[in-house]
Short mmCIF file of C-alpha atoms and ligand atoms in Angstrom, two decimals:
data_model
loop_
_atom_site.label_atom_id
_atom_site.label_comp_id
_atom_site.label_asym_id
_atom_site.label_seq_id
_atom_site.Cartn_x
_atom_site.Cartn_y
_atom_site.Cartn_z
CA MET B 967 -5.52 -12.30 9.36
CA VAL B 968 -4.11 -9.47 7.41
CA VAL B 969 -0.56 -8.80 6.42
CA MET B 970 0.42 -5.20 6.26
CA LYS B 971 3.72 -4.14 4.76
CA PHE B 972 5.04 -0.57 5.00
CA GLY B 973 7.97 0.59 2.99
CA GLY B 974 10.88 2.92 3.69
CA THR B 975 9.11 6.04 2.71
CA SER B 976 6.10 5.19 4.74
CA LEU B 977 8.29 5.04 7.91
CA GLY B 978 10.51 8.02 6.73
CA ASN B 979 10.26 10.10 9.76
CA ALA B 980 8.53 10.53 13.19
CA SER B 981 5.21 12.01 11.58
CA ARG B 982 4.94 9.25 9.07
CA ILE B 983 5.58 6.57 11.67
CA ARG B 984 2.59 8.14 13.59
CA GLN B 985 0.67 7.69 10.41
CA VAL B 986 1.46 4.26 10.03
CA ALA B 987 0.62 3.53 13.87
CA GLY B 988 -2.75 4.93 13.02
CA LEU B 989 -3.32 2.33 10.20
CA ILE B 990 -2.08 -0.34 12.34
CA GLY B 991 -4.23 0.47 15.25
CA ARG B 992 -7.40 0.08 12.81
CA ARG B 993 -6.84 -3.67 12.71
CA ASN B 994 -7.13 -5.93 15.64
CA ASP B 995 -5.45 -9.11 13.77
CA CYS B 996 -2.44 -8.42 11.61
CA PHE B 997 0.97 -9.40 10.70
CA VAL B 998 2.95 -6.13 10.01
CA VAL B 999 6.08 -6.06 7.99
CA CYS B 1000 8.36 -3.31 8.26
CA SER B 1001 11.10 -2.18 5.79
CA ALA B 1002 13.94 0.13 7.36
CA MET B 1003 13.31 3.79 7.32
CA SER B 1004 13.99 5.26 3.98
CA GLY B 1005 17.48 5.89 3.00
CA VAL B 1006 18.79 3.63 5.63
CA THR B 1007 19.43 0.48 3.73
CA ASN B 1008 21.22 2.76 1.03
CA THR B 1009 23.48 4.29 3.77
CA LEU B 1010 24.31 0.57 5.02
CA VAL B 1011 25.35 -0.38 1.48
CA ASP B 1012 27.44 2.48 1.18
CA THR B 1013 28.96 2.10 4.85
CA ALA B 1014 29.74 -1.91 3.61
CA GLY B 1015 31.42 -0.51 0.39
CA TYR B 1016 33.82 1.57 2.40
CA TRP B 1017 34.46 -0.88 4.96
CA LYS B 1018 35.41 -3.40 2.33
CA SER B 1019 37.71 -1.18 0.58
CA GLY B 1020 39.33 -0.59 4.04
CA ASP B 1021 38.03 3.11 4.49
CA HIS B 1022 36.98 2.91 8.10
CA GLU B 1023 36.96 6.54 8.56
CA GLN B 1024 34.01 7.15 6.04
CA ALA B 1025 32.30 4.01 7.10
CA GLY B 1026 32.39 5.18 10.79
CA GLN B 1027 31.04 8.63 9.79
CA LEU B 1028 28.15 7.12 7.67
CA ILE B 1029 27.25 4.98 10.84
CA SER B 1030 27.52 7.83 13.29
CA GLY B 1031 24.89 9.78 10.84
CA LEU B 1032 22.75 6.97 10.98
CA ARG B 1033 22.63 6.81 14.62
CA LYS B 1034 22.00 10.34 15.00
CA HIS B 1035 19.18 9.86 12.45
CA PHE B 1036 17.58 7.00 14.71
CA GLU B 1037 17.98 8.89 17.93
CA GLN B 1038 16.63 12.08 16.32
CA THR B 1039 13.68 10.03 15.37
CA CYS B 1040 12.98 8.69 18.73
CA TYR B 1041 13.23 11.99 20.33
CA GLU B 1042 10.55 13.46 17.96
CA LEU B 1043 8.41 10.32 18.13
CA PHE B 1044 7.94 9.62 21.83
CA ASP B 1045 6.16 11.91 24.14
CA ASP B 1046 6.81 10.03 27.04
CA GLU B 1047 10.47 10.76 28.76
CA GLU B 1048 10.74 6.91 29.91
CA ALA B 1049 9.66 5.62 26.42
CA THR B 1050 12.17 8.09 24.78
CA THR B 1051 15.10 7.03 26.84
CA ASN B 1052 14.32 3.21 26.13
CA ALA B 1053 14.17 3.91 22.52
CA ALA B 1054 17.25 5.64 22.37
CA GLY B 1055 18.96 3.15 24.75
CA ILE B 1056 17.83 0.40 21.84
CA VAL B 1057 19.43 2.46 19.37
CA ASN B 1058 22.72 3.07 21.25
CA ASP B 1059 23.16 -0.62 21.98
CA HIS B 1060 22.67 -1.63 18.55
CA PHE B 1061 25.11 0.91 17.45
CA ALA B 1062 27.46 -0.01 19.91
CA ASN B 1063 27.56 -3.49 18.36
CA VAL B 1064 28.15 -1.83 14.82
CA TYR B 1065 31.08 0.17 16.14
CA ASN B 1066 32.62 -3.21 17.39
CA ARG B 1067 32.11 -5.31 14.07
CA LEU B 1068 33.46 -2.37 12.11
CA ARG B 1069 36.78 -2.67 14.05
CA SER B 1070 36.87 -6.25 13.27
CA GLY B 1071 37.68 -7.10 9.45
CA TYR B 1072 35.37 -6.96 6.54
CA ASP B 1073 33.69 -10.03 5.54
CA LEU B 1074 30.41 -11.03 3.61
CA ASN B 1075 28.85 -12.33 6.63
CA ASN B 1076 29.56 -9.09 8.62
CA GLU B 1077 28.29 -7.03 5.44
CA ASN B 1078 25.09 -8.92 5.46
CA TRP B 1079 24.73 -8.63 9.44
CA LEU B 1080 25.23 -4.82 8.66
CA LEU B 1081 22.52 -4.53 6.05
CA ALA B 1082 20.08 -6.09 8.47
CA LEU B 1083 20.42 -3.22 11.01
CA GLY B 1084 18.00 -1.10 9.10
CA GLU B 1085 14.97 -3.23 9.48
CA ILE B 1086 15.90 -4.40 13.06
CA VAL B 1087 16.32 -0.95 14.43
CA THR B 1088 13.39 0.38 12.66
CA SER B 1089 11.05 -2.38 13.72
CA GLU B 1090 12.04 -2.24 17.39
CA ILE B 1091 11.37 1.57 17.54
CA ILE B 1092 7.89 1.11 15.81
CA ALA B 1093 7.10 -1.93 18.31
CA LEU B 1094 8.19 0.22 21.11
CA TYR B 1095 6.07 3.20 19.93
CA LEU B 1096 2.90 1.12 19.21
CA ASN B 1097 2.92 -0.35 22.64
CA ALA B 1098 3.43 2.88 24.35
CA ILE B 1099 0.44 4.44 22.66
CA ASN B 1100 -1.70 1.46 23.78
CA ILE B 1101 -1.72 -0.30 20.37
CA PRO B 1102 -0.21 -3.75 21.79
CA VAL B 1103 1.97 -5.62 19.13
CA THR B 1104 4.24 -8.71 19.57
CA LEU B 1105 7.68 -8.05 18.02
CA LEU B 1106 8.86 -11.17 16.16
CA ASN B 1107 12.35 -11.62 14.75
CA ALA B 1108 12.05 -12.30 11.21
CA LEU B 1109 15.42 -14.21 11.44
CA ASP B 1110 13.34 -17.04 13.32
CA PHE B 1111 10.99 -17.73 10.43
CA THR B 1112 12.52 -16.26 7.16
CA VAL B 1113 15.16 -19.15 6.19
CA THR B 1114 16.31 -19.56 2.75
CA GLY B 1115 17.24 -23.13 1.43
CA SER B 1116 20.32 -23.98 -0.25
CA ASP B 1117 18.75 -22.70 -3.55
CA GLY B 1118 18.78 -18.98 -1.88
CA GLU B 1119 14.80 -19.04 -1.74
CA PRO B 1120 12.58 -19.23 1.15
CA SER B 1121 9.81 -21.65 1.30
CA VAL B 1122 6.12 -20.82 2.22
CA GLU B 1123 5.81 -24.30 3.94
CA ASP B 1124 9.05 -23.73 5.99
CA MET B 1125 7.74 -20.24 7.00
CA ARG B 1126 4.38 -21.61 7.94
CA GLN B 1127 5.78 -24.13 10.37
CA ARG B 1128 8.32 -21.33 11.80
CA ILE B 1129 5.72 -18.78 12.53
CA LYS B 1130 3.46 -21.41 13.97
CA ALA B 1131 6.08 -22.24 16.38
CA LEU B 1132 6.30 -18.80 17.43
CA THR B 1133 2.57 -17.60 17.43
CA GLY B 1134 0.74 -20.87 17.79
CA GLU B 1135 -1.81 -22.64 15.44
CA LYS B 1136 -4.15 -19.88 15.00
CA PRO B 1137 -2.32 -16.37 15.58
CA ALA B 1138 -4.60 -13.71 16.98
CA GLY B 1139 -3.69 -10.20 17.51
CA ARG B 1140 -0.92 -7.95 16.32
CA PHE B 1141 2.40 -9.05 15.04
CA LEU B 1142 5.26 -7.03 13.78
CA THR B 1143 8.31 -7.99 12.39
CA GLN B 1144 11.16 -7.18 9.74
CA GLY B 1145 10.87 -7.49 6.20
CA TYR B 1146 13.96 -8.11 3.81
CA ILE B 1147 16.12 -9.92 6.28
CA CYS B 1148 16.65 -13.66 6.53
CA LEU B 1149 18.96 -16.33 7.69
CA ASP B 1150 20.59 -18.45 4.72
CA HIS B 1151 20.72 -22.29 4.93
CA GLN B 1152 23.88 -22.18 6.90
CA GLY B 1153 22.37 -19.99 9.76
CA ASN B 1154 23.99 -16.70 8.49
CA VAL B 1155 22.12 -13.34 8.29
CA ALA B 1156 21.43 -12.61 4.81
CA ASN B 1157 18.79 -10.63 2.78
CA LEU B 1158 15.95 -11.20 0.09
CA LYS B 1159 17.61 -8.40 -2.01
CA ARG B 1160 16.99 -4.79 -2.34
CA GLY B 1161 13.26 -4.15 -1.91
CA GLY B 1162 12.82 -7.78 -0.37
CA SER B 1163 10.36 -6.53 2.24
CA ASP B 1164 7.53 -7.02 -0.28
CA TYR B 1165 8.64 -10.45 -0.66
CA THR B 1166 8.72 -11.21 3.05
CA ALA B 1167 5.14 -9.66 3.23
CA THR B 1168 3.66 -12.07 0.56
CA LEU B 1169 5.53 -15.21 1.76
CA ALA B 1170 4.28 -14.31 5.35
CA GLY B 1171 0.71 -13.93 3.63
CA ALA B 1172 0.81 -17.40 2.01
CA ALA B 1173 2.28 -18.92 5.05
CA LEU B 1174 -0.41 -17.36 7.23
CA GLN B 1175 -3.19 -17.96 4.72
CA ALA B 1176 -4.03 -14.22 5.14
CA ALA B 1177 -7.45 -12.71 3.78
CA ILE B 1178 -5.29 -10.19 1.90
CA ILE B 1179 -1.64 -8.57 1.60
CA GLU B 1180 -1.49 -4.92 2.03
CA ILE B 1181 1.59 -3.22 0.61
CA TRP B 1182 1.65 0.49 1.81
CA THR B 1183 3.96 2.47 -0.16
CA ASP B 1184 4.36 6.19 -1.17
CA ILE B 1185 2.02 6.24 -4.34
CA ASP B 1186 -1.43 5.37 -5.04
CA GLY B 1187 -1.15 2.24 -6.80
CA VAL B 1188 0.59 0.54 -9.68
CA ARG B 1189 0.69 3.33 -12.49
CA ASN B 1190 0.84 2.60 -16.13
CA ASN B 1191 4.56 3.69 -16.64
CA ASP B 1192 7.44 4.60 -14.42
CA PRO B 1193 6.33 7.83 -12.52
CA ARG B 1194 10.13 8.64 -12.00
CA LEU B 1195 10.63 9.26 -15.67
CA VAL B 1196 7.55 9.81 -17.40
CA GLU B 1197 4.73 12.63 -16.68
CA ASP B 1198 0.91 11.92 -17.01
CA THR B 1199 1.03 8.40 -15.89
CA PHE B 1200 -2.12 6.91 -14.23
CA PRO B 1201 -3.05 4.42 -11.71
CA ILE B 1202 -4.12 1.10 -12.53
CA ARG B 1203 -6.98 0.03 -10.29
CA GLU B 1204 -6.77 -3.92 -11.03
CA LEU B 1205 -3.78 -5.91 -12.28
CA SER B 1206 -3.97 -9.85 -12.79
CA PHE B 1207 -1.03 -11.90 -10.95
CA ASP B 1208 0.60 -12.35 -14.20
CA GLU B 1209 0.80 -8.88 -15.40
CA ALA B 1210 2.06 -7.86 -11.95
CA ALA B 1211 4.59 -10.35 -11.97
CA GLU B 1212 5.80 -9.32 -15.33
CA LEU B 1213 5.93 -5.50 -14.30
CA ALA B 1214 7.63 -6.38 -11.21
CA TYR B 1215 10.14 -8.56 -12.75
CA PHE B 1216 10.63 -6.23 -15.67
CA GLY B 1217 11.70 -3.09 -13.57
CA ALA B 1218 8.38 -1.44 -11.84
CA LYS B 1219 10.33 -0.73 -8.60
CA ILE B 1220 7.06 -0.53 -6.75
CA LEU B 1221 7.03 -4.29 -6.44
CA HIS B 1222 9.85 -6.86 -5.57
CA PRO B 1223 10.56 -9.02 -8.64
CA SER B 1224 9.58 -12.31 -6.91
CA CYS B 1225 6.90 -11.14 -4.59
CA VAL B 1226 4.07 -12.03 -6.67
CA TRP B 1227 4.18 -15.94 -6.83
CA PRO B 1228 3.58 -16.63 -2.90
CA ALA B 1229 0.45 -14.66 -3.35
CA SER B 1230 -0.92 -15.94 -6.72
CA SER B 1231 0.10 -19.70 -5.85
CA ASN B 1232 -2.11 -19.30 -2.61
CA ARG B 1233 -4.82 -16.80 -4.44
CA ILE B 1234 -4.52 -14.23 -2.02
CA PRO B 1235 -5.11 -10.61 -3.32
CA ILE B 1236 -2.30 -7.94 -2.97
CA HIS B 1237 -3.51 -4.42 -2.29
CA LEU B 1238 -1.08 -1.62 -3.03
CA LYS B 1239 -2.08 1.29 -0.90
CA ASN B 1240 -0.68 4.78 -0.42
CA THR B 1241 0.14 5.62 3.36
CA MET B 1242 0.17 9.30 2.81
CA GLU B 1243 -3.46 8.85 1.48
CA PRO B 1244 -4.90 5.97 3.06
CA GLU B 1245 -8.58 6.44 1.61
CA ALA B 1246 -7.50 6.40 -2.16
CA PRO B 1247 -8.34 3.24 -3.91
CA GLY B 1248 -4.81 1.95 -4.73
CA THR B 1249 -4.26 -1.11 -6.90
CA ILE B 1250 -5.52 -4.62 -6.43
CA ILE B 1251 -3.66 -7.30 -7.78
CA ARG B 1252 -5.97 -10.61 -7.77
CA SER B 1253 -7.03 -13.48 -10.16
CA GLY B 1254 -9.82 -13.24 -12.71
CA ILE B 1255 -8.90 -9.93 -14.19
CA GLN B 1256 -9.94 -9.95 -17.85
CA ARG B 1257 -7.90 -7.39 -19.61
CA LYS B 1258 -8.72 -5.73 -22.97
CA GLY B 1259 -5.70 -3.35 -24.07
CA ILE B 1260 -2.31 -2.61 -22.98
CA THR B 1261 -1.74 -2.39 -19.18
CA ALA B 1262 1.42 -0.82 -18.38
CA VAL B 1263 5.10 -0.19 -19.38
CA ALA B 1264 8.18 -0.89 -17.33
CA ALA B 1265 12.01 -0.69 -17.70
CA LYS B 1266 14.83 -2.22 -15.92
CA GLU B 1267 18.36 -0.86 -16.08
CA GLY B 1268 21.73 -2.42 -15.57
CA ILE B 1269 21.31 -5.07 -18.19
CA THR B 1270 24.09 -6.92 -19.79
CA VAL B 1271 23.77 -8.37 -23.19
CA ILE B 1272 25.90 -11.44 -24.02
CA ARG B 1273 26.03 -12.63 -27.65
CA ILE B 1274 27.56 -15.97 -28.50
CA ARG B 1275 28.18 -16.78 -32.16
CA SER B 1276 28.95 -20.14 -33.66
CA ASP B 1277 28.82 -21.90 -36.94
CA ARG B 1278 28.78 -25.20 -35.04
CA MET B 1279 25.23 -24.12 -33.85
CA LEU B 1280 23.82 -24.85 -37.48
CA ASN B 1281 21.77 -27.70 -37.26
CA ALA B 1282 23.16 -28.84 -34.33
CA TYR B 1283 21.26 -30.02 -30.99
CA GLY B 1284 22.23 -29.54 -27.32
CA PHE B 1285 23.83 -26.07 -28.25
CA LEU B 1286 21.43 -24.07 -26.11
CA SER B 1287 21.55 -26.22 -23.08
CA ARG B 1288 25.33 -26.20 -23.14
CA ILE B 1289 25.19 -22.38 -22.91
CA PHE B 1290 22.37 -22.29 -20.58
CA ALA B 1291 24.21 -24.79 -18.16
CA ILE B 1292 27.17 -22.17 -17.89
CA PHE B 1293 24.70 -19.64 -16.65
CA GLU B 1294 23.47 -22.01 -14.34
CA LYS B 1295 26.95 -22.89 -13.02
CA TYR B 1296 27.14 -19.37 -11.93
CA GLU B 1297 23.78 -18.88 -10.55
CA THR B 1298 22.96 -16.02 -13.02
CA PRO B 1299 19.40 -15.89 -14.14
CA ILE B 1300 18.72 -15.13 -17.81
CA ASP B 1301 15.85 -12.66 -18.50
CA VAL B 1302 15.50 -12.24 -22.46
CA VAL B 1303 16.84 -14.78 -25.05
CA THR B 1304 16.70 -14.44 -28.87
CA THR B 1305 18.34 -17.05 -31.31
CA SER B 1306 19.14 -16.95 -35.05
CA GLU B 1307 20.62 -20.02 -36.86
CA VAL B 1308 24.07 -19.36 -35.72
CA SER B 1309 23.86 -17.19 -32.65
CA VAL B 1310 22.18 -16.70 -29.29
CA SER B 1311 21.76 -13.37 -27.74
CA VAL B 1312 20.83 -13.34 -23.95
CA THR B 1313 20.19 -10.75 -21.25
CA VAL B 1314 21.44 -10.77 -17.57
CA ASP B 1315 21.07 -8.13 -14.68
CA ASN B 1316 23.38 -9.67 -12.51
CA ASP B 1317 26.98 -9.14 -13.88
CA SER B 1318 28.96 -10.42 -10.82
CA HIS B 1319 30.37 -13.52 -12.79
CA ILE B 1320 30.29 -12.18 -16.33
CA GLY B 1321 34.11 -12.73 -16.53
CA GLU B 1322 33.79 -16.41 -15.79
CA ILE B 1323 30.78 -16.58 -18.02
CA GLU B 1324 32.42 -14.91 -20.76
CA LYS B 1325 35.62 -17.46 -20.60
CA GLU B 1326 33.48 -20.32 -20.63
CA LEU B 1327 31.15 -19.16 -23.19
CA THR B 1328 34.45 -18.53 -25.38
CA GLY B 1329 34.73 -22.43 -25.68
CA LEU B 1330 31.36 -22.58 -27.54
CA GLY B 1331 31.66 -19.70 -30.00
CA LYS B 1332 32.68 -15.95 -30.30
CA VAL B 1333 31.40 -14.01 -27.55
CA ARG B 1334 30.47 -10.05 -27.45
CA ILE B 1335 29.22 -8.46 -24.11
CA GLU B 1336 27.53 -5.27 -24.20
CA SER B 1337 27.16 -3.68 -20.79
CA GLY B 1338 24.81 -0.50 -20.05
CA GLN B 1339 21.67 -1.84 -21.68
CA ALA B 1340 17.87 -1.73 -20.37
CA ILE B 1341 14.90 -3.83 -20.95
CA VAL B 1342 11.63 -2.09 -21.74
CA CYS B 1343 8.67 -4.23 -21.24
CA VAL B 1344 5.12 -3.58 -22.58
CA VAL B 1345 2.25 -5.72 -20.27
CA GLY B 1346 -1.06 -6.05 -21.33
CA ASP B 1347 -3.38 -8.42 -23.81
CA ILE B 1348 -0.86 -8.23 -26.67
CA LEU B 1349 -2.39 -10.96 -28.73
CA GLU B 1350 -6.16 -10.03 -27.83
CA GLN B 1351 -8.20 -9.48 -31.29
CA HIS B 1352 -5.68 -7.16 -32.80
CA GLN B 1353 -3.15 -9.19 -34.85
CA ASP B 1354 -1.10 -6.16 -35.64
CA ARG B 1355 -0.97 -4.88 -32.21
CA ALA B 1356 2.75 -6.22 -31.70
CA VAL B 1357 3.71 -4.58 -35.00
CA ARG B 1358 2.25 -1.35 -34.29
CA ILE B 1359 4.14 -1.26 -30.98
CA LEU B 1360 7.34 -2.07 -32.49
CA ASP B 1361 6.80 0.43 -35.33
CA SER B 1362 6.41 3.15 -32.64
CA LEU B 1363 9.92 2.42 -31.61
CA ARG B 1364 11.52 2.87 -34.93
CA HIS B 1365 13.68 5.78 -33.89
CA PHE B 1366 14.98 4.02 -31.11
CA ASN B 1367 18.26 1.86 -31.13
CA VAL B 1368 16.27 -1.38 -30.52
CA LYS B 1369 18.89 -4.28 -30.08
CA MET B 1370 16.65 -7.35 -29.18
CA ILE B 1371 13.00 -7.95 -29.23
CA SER B 1372 11.13 -10.88 -27.46
CA TYR B 1373 7.48 -11.41 -28.37
CA GLY B 1374 5.39 -14.46 -28.18
CA GLY B 1375 6.67 -15.89 -24.81
CA SER B 1376 3.48 -15.25 -23.32
CA ARG B 1377 0.47 -13.35 -24.54
CA ASN B 1378 0.80 -10.49 -22.28
CA ASN B 1379 4.25 -9.16 -22.72
CA ILE B 1380 6.50 -7.70 -25.44
CA THR B 1381 9.91 -6.87 -24.46
CA VAL B 1382 12.90 -4.79 -26.09
CA VAL B 1383 16.52 -4.17 -25.18
CA VAL B 1384 17.77 -0.71 -25.68
CA PRO B 1385 20.85 1.36 -24.54
CA HIS B 1386 20.49 2.37 -21.06
CA GLU B 1387 20.24 6.29 -22.11
CA GLU B 1388 17.51 5.68 -24.13
CA ILE B 1389 14.91 4.55 -21.32
CA ALA B 1390 13.45 7.84 -20.56
CA GLY B 1391 12.88 8.43 -24.23
CA ILE B 1392 11.50 5.29 -24.97
CA LEU B 1393 9.17 5.23 -21.67
CA SER B 1394 7.93 8.57 -22.85
CA SER B 1395 7.25 7.47 -26.48
CA LEU B 1396 5.32 4.46 -25.50
CA ASN B 1397 3.20 6.52 -23.08
CA SER B 1398 1.99 8.75 -25.56
CA PHE B 1399 1.67 6.08 -28.13
CA LEU B 1400 -0.10 3.67 -25.89
CA PHE B 1401 -1.82 5.84 -23.59
CA GLY B 1402 -1.81 9.26 -25.17
CA SER B 1403 -5.23 11.33 -25.57
CA PRO B 1404 -5.56 11.27 -29.33
CA LEU B 1405 -5.14 7.54 -29.52
CA LYS B 1406 -7.79 7.04 -26.63
CA THR B 1407 -10.31 8.58 -28.95
CA ASN B 1408 -9.25 7.29 -32.14
CA ASP B 1409 -7.95 4.21 -31.47
CA THR B 1410 -9.84 2.15 -28.83
CA TRP B 1411 -7.48 -1.21 -28.84
CA LEU B 1412 -4.85 1.11 -27.17
CA ILE B 1413 -6.87 2.07 -24.15
CA SER B 1414 -5.76 0.36 -21.10
CA GLN B 1415 -7.98 1.63 -18.26
CA GLU B 1416 -10.11 4.46 -16.95
P1 ADP V 488 8.67 1.48 -0.53
O1 ADP V 488 9.73 2.07 0.03
O2 ADP V 488 7.37 1.76 -0.02
O3 ADP V 488 9.05 -0.18 -0.74
P2 ADP V 488 9.50 1.81 -3.33
O4 ADP V 488 10.49 3.05 -3.50
O5 ADP V 488 10.29 0.65 -3.26
O6 ADP V 488 8.74 2.19 -1.92
O7 ADP V 488 8.56 1.94 -4.42
C1 ADP V 488 7.56 2.73 -4.71
C2 ADP V 488 8.27 3.83 -5.97
O8 ADP V 488 8.18 3.02 -6.90
C3 ADP V 488 7.17 4.84 -6.39
O9 ADP V 488 7.64 6.07 -5.23
C4 ADP V 488 7.58 5.40 -7.56
O10 ADP V 488 8.72 6.13 -7.73
C5 ADP V 488 8.26 3.87 -8.13
N1 ADP V 488 7.61 3.05 -9.30
C6 ADP V 488 8.39 2.60 -10.46
N2 ADP V 488 7.61 2.26 -11.23
C7 ADP V 488 6.31 2.32 -10.76
C8 ADP V 488 4.92 2.11 -11.37
N3 ADP V 488 4.65 1.50 -12.53
N4 ADP V 488 3.85 2.53 -10.59
C9 ADP V 488 4.10 3.00 -9.21
N5 ADP V 488 5.16 3.42 -8.87
C10 ADP V 488 6.54 3.07 -9.48
N1 LIG V 489 15.28 -1.94 3.33
C1 LIG V 489 15.21 -2.87 2.04
C2 LIG V 489 15.83 -2.01 0.98
O1 LIG V 489 15.76 -0.66 0.89
C3 LIG V 489 14.27 -3.61 1.78
C4 LIG V 489 12.97 -2.94 1.34
O2 LIG V 489 12.77 -1.62 1.61
O3 LIG V 489 12.16 -3.72 0.93
O4 LIG V 489 15.97 -2.37 -0.17
MG1 MG V 490 9.98 -1.20 -2.00
#
């Protein structure tokens, strides 16, 4: 069994969906995970925002636009009149429900229900299309098997049992389902956070003990730097699980931050492929990669730095645990930590409880909050052979306003925190320093790939 995940851009319009159908048709046994058509989840998020603020008119307008978009896709996709009518009927039924819900009051459960719509409608259209063109698929409802525990996380074993109940012990044939959406432990519709279809795919890959997990997107594999911000990036053909996890966690949007562990802990390779160029090699993420040099750079925006200063910290024990307990209480993960004798600085990317956290930290010391920051992370074998590698990387950043440095936590990562507006500059600068052509010839330790 092979897991194939198609992202929003791969399903962006009727001709892309046709292309994807061709790729699915090449496999006899596959478990296909679909995102929503591109832009749909963004529109749903905006709709929820208007709904929450009581602006029903704007919310209604966005929803009508989405309904038209789906209908239009159906008209362009299906040749057969009956199938077109069926598909348009599915869209209309779903949207009739949405209009009903919008009339009822906003609450978080209704919002999460709304956010799931993109994946549900997209997958139903695609399943109908595949069956109409004689590529038989069985549509599975992801809410029947992606269920999070009380910690908000899904478990591979739970998913395995639930999929088995739907497909039998040894599933064969083609299955198609939704990424991203799930039920929470109380049975409410929820999701695995933005970009979560990658996570559904790797969880399903682990649950099914798949031979490989293919993630089909709009670019030829993971690149050495963020292609949205930097020119002259190049694809990395092979990545270790650790490198991929670091890159995903620290901002490479191509992968959901949590999607590597289900594959790595089950040693299932992930193959990133380009739907627009299916024969291009893409990137393989697997175990057993020996790295010599720096692999890639990534950045994550929307970071808040929290600094806590207290003289009571001097020679005291248990201080850090009291600080971390506050973050645990508010279920806010910490990304980067630095400490000195009398102060601790941490970064978070989720600032939804920042007010409460600040208030409680004030009981421990003086607190300073800096929002609008970014994390930039260099991934590769930082320690290998060249003792001065980290120093040279940091030296190349001397013109930037580096606010925190994390080095030594693992041998394949060095992370700095900078103001958000410096991201593009710092990524470009690192690109020429680490991967630029003069250095490729003069300074072989900096060569990453190819
Ligand atoms: P999908 O809709 O298929 O899930 P995403 O938009 O989530 O696709 O991810 C693919 C995008 O990630 C690419 O189009 C690219 O702009 C962006 N991206 C950011 N960093 C990287 C990177 N290091 N390598 C490749 N793509 C990256
Ligand atoms: N549709 C969801 C999103 O846009 C999930 C995904 O694309 O992976 O975030
Ligand atoms: Mg994505």
